[in-house]
């Protein structure tokens, strides 16, 4: 499941975004936000929330589009608190 999570996640948000485009009316595309609640470690350093946008990696402050956002909420830190 973890192995294909990123690809599957991109597929779902891309499909929803492309389905919202009606006959070339791209200026009316609405912002799409996908929220995932994860019960596994997504990155090396565990944070409760992570927000992903499409950006230019050479200039992080250059955002390509604000139309697609993916937010991951990790339950892993809460499990650590519960154990303590």
Coordinates of C-alpha atoms in Angstrom, one line a residue:
X1 CA 0.0 0.0 0.0
X2 CA 2.7 2.5 1.0
X3 CA 4.7 1.7 -2.1
X4 CA 2.2 3.1 -4.6
X5 CA 0.5 5.7 -2.3
X6 CA 2.2 8.8 -4.0
X7 CA 1.3 7.6 -7.5
X8 CA -2.2 6.7 -6.6
X9 CA -2.7 9.9 -4.8
X10 CA -1.6 11.9 -7.8
X11 CA -3.9 9.9 -10.1
X12 CA -6.9 10.6 -7.9
X13 CA -6.4 14.4 -7.7
X14 CA -5.5 14.6 -11.4
X15 CA -8.6 12.7 -12.4
X16 CA -10.8 14.9 -10.3
X17 CA -9.1 18.1 -11.6
X18 CA -9.4 17.0 -15.3
X19 CA -13.0 15.9 -14.9
X20 CA -13.9 19.4 -13.7
X21 CA -12.7 21.0 -17.0
X22 CA -15.7 21.4 -19.3
X23 CA -15.1 21.9 -23.0
X24 CA -12.0 24.1 -22.8
X25 CA -13.3 26.4 -20.1
X26 CA -10.0 26.3 -18.2
X27 CA -10.4 29.7 -16.6
X28 CA -13.3 28.3 -14.6
X29 CA -11.4 25.5 -13.1
X30 CA -11.8 25.4 -9.3
X31 CA -9.2 24.7 -6.7
X32 CA -8.9 21.1 -5.7
X33 CA -7.7 20.1 -2.3
X34 CA -7.2 16.4 -1.4
X35 CA -6.8 15.6 2.3
X36 CA -5.3 12.2 3.3
X37 CA -5.2 10.8 6.8
X38 CA -2.2 8.5 7.1
X39 CA -1.5 5.8 9.5
X40 CA 2.0 5.2 8.3
X41 CA 5.3 7.1 8.1
X42 CA 5.2 9.2 4.8
X43 CA 8.7 10.9 5.1
X44 CA 11.8 10.5 7.2
X45 CA 11.0 13.3 9.6
X46 CA 7.5 12.8 10.9
X47 CA 5.3 15.9 10.9
X48 CA 1.6 16.0 11.8
X49 CA 0.7 17.9 8.6
X50 CA 2.3 18.3 5.2
X51 CA 1.0 20.5 2.3
X52 CA 2.1 19.7 -1.2
X53 CA 1.8 22.1 -4.2
X54 CA 3.2 22.1 -7.7
X55 CA 6.4 24.2 -7.4
X56 CA 9.6 24.9 -9.3
X57 CA 12.3 22.9 -7.4
X58 CA 15.0 25.4 -8.6
X59 CA 13.1 28.3 -6.9
X60 CA 10.9 27.0 -4.1
X61 CA 9.1 30.3 -3.9
X62 CA 7.9 29.9 -7.5
X63 CA 4.5 28.1 -7.3
X64 CA 3.3 26.8 -10.6
X65 CA -0.4 26.7 -9.8
X66 CA -2.6 27.0 -6.7
X67 CA -5.3 24.8 -8.3
X68 CA -4.0 21.5 -6.9
X69 CA -3.1 21.0 -3.2
X70 CA -2.5 17.7 -1.4
X71 CA -2.6 17.8 2.4
X72 CA -1.4 14.8 4.4
X73 CA -2.2 14.4 8.1
X74 CA -0.1 11.8 9.9
X75 CA -1.5 9.8 12.8
X76 CA 2.0 8.5 13.7
X77 CA 2.9 11.3 16.1
X78 CA -0.4 10.8 18.0
X79 CA 0.4 7.1 18.4
X80 CA 3.7 8.1 20.0
X81 CA 1.9 10.4 22.5
X82 CA -0.6 7.6 23.3
X83 CA 2.2 5.1 24.1
X84 CA 3.9 7.6 26.5

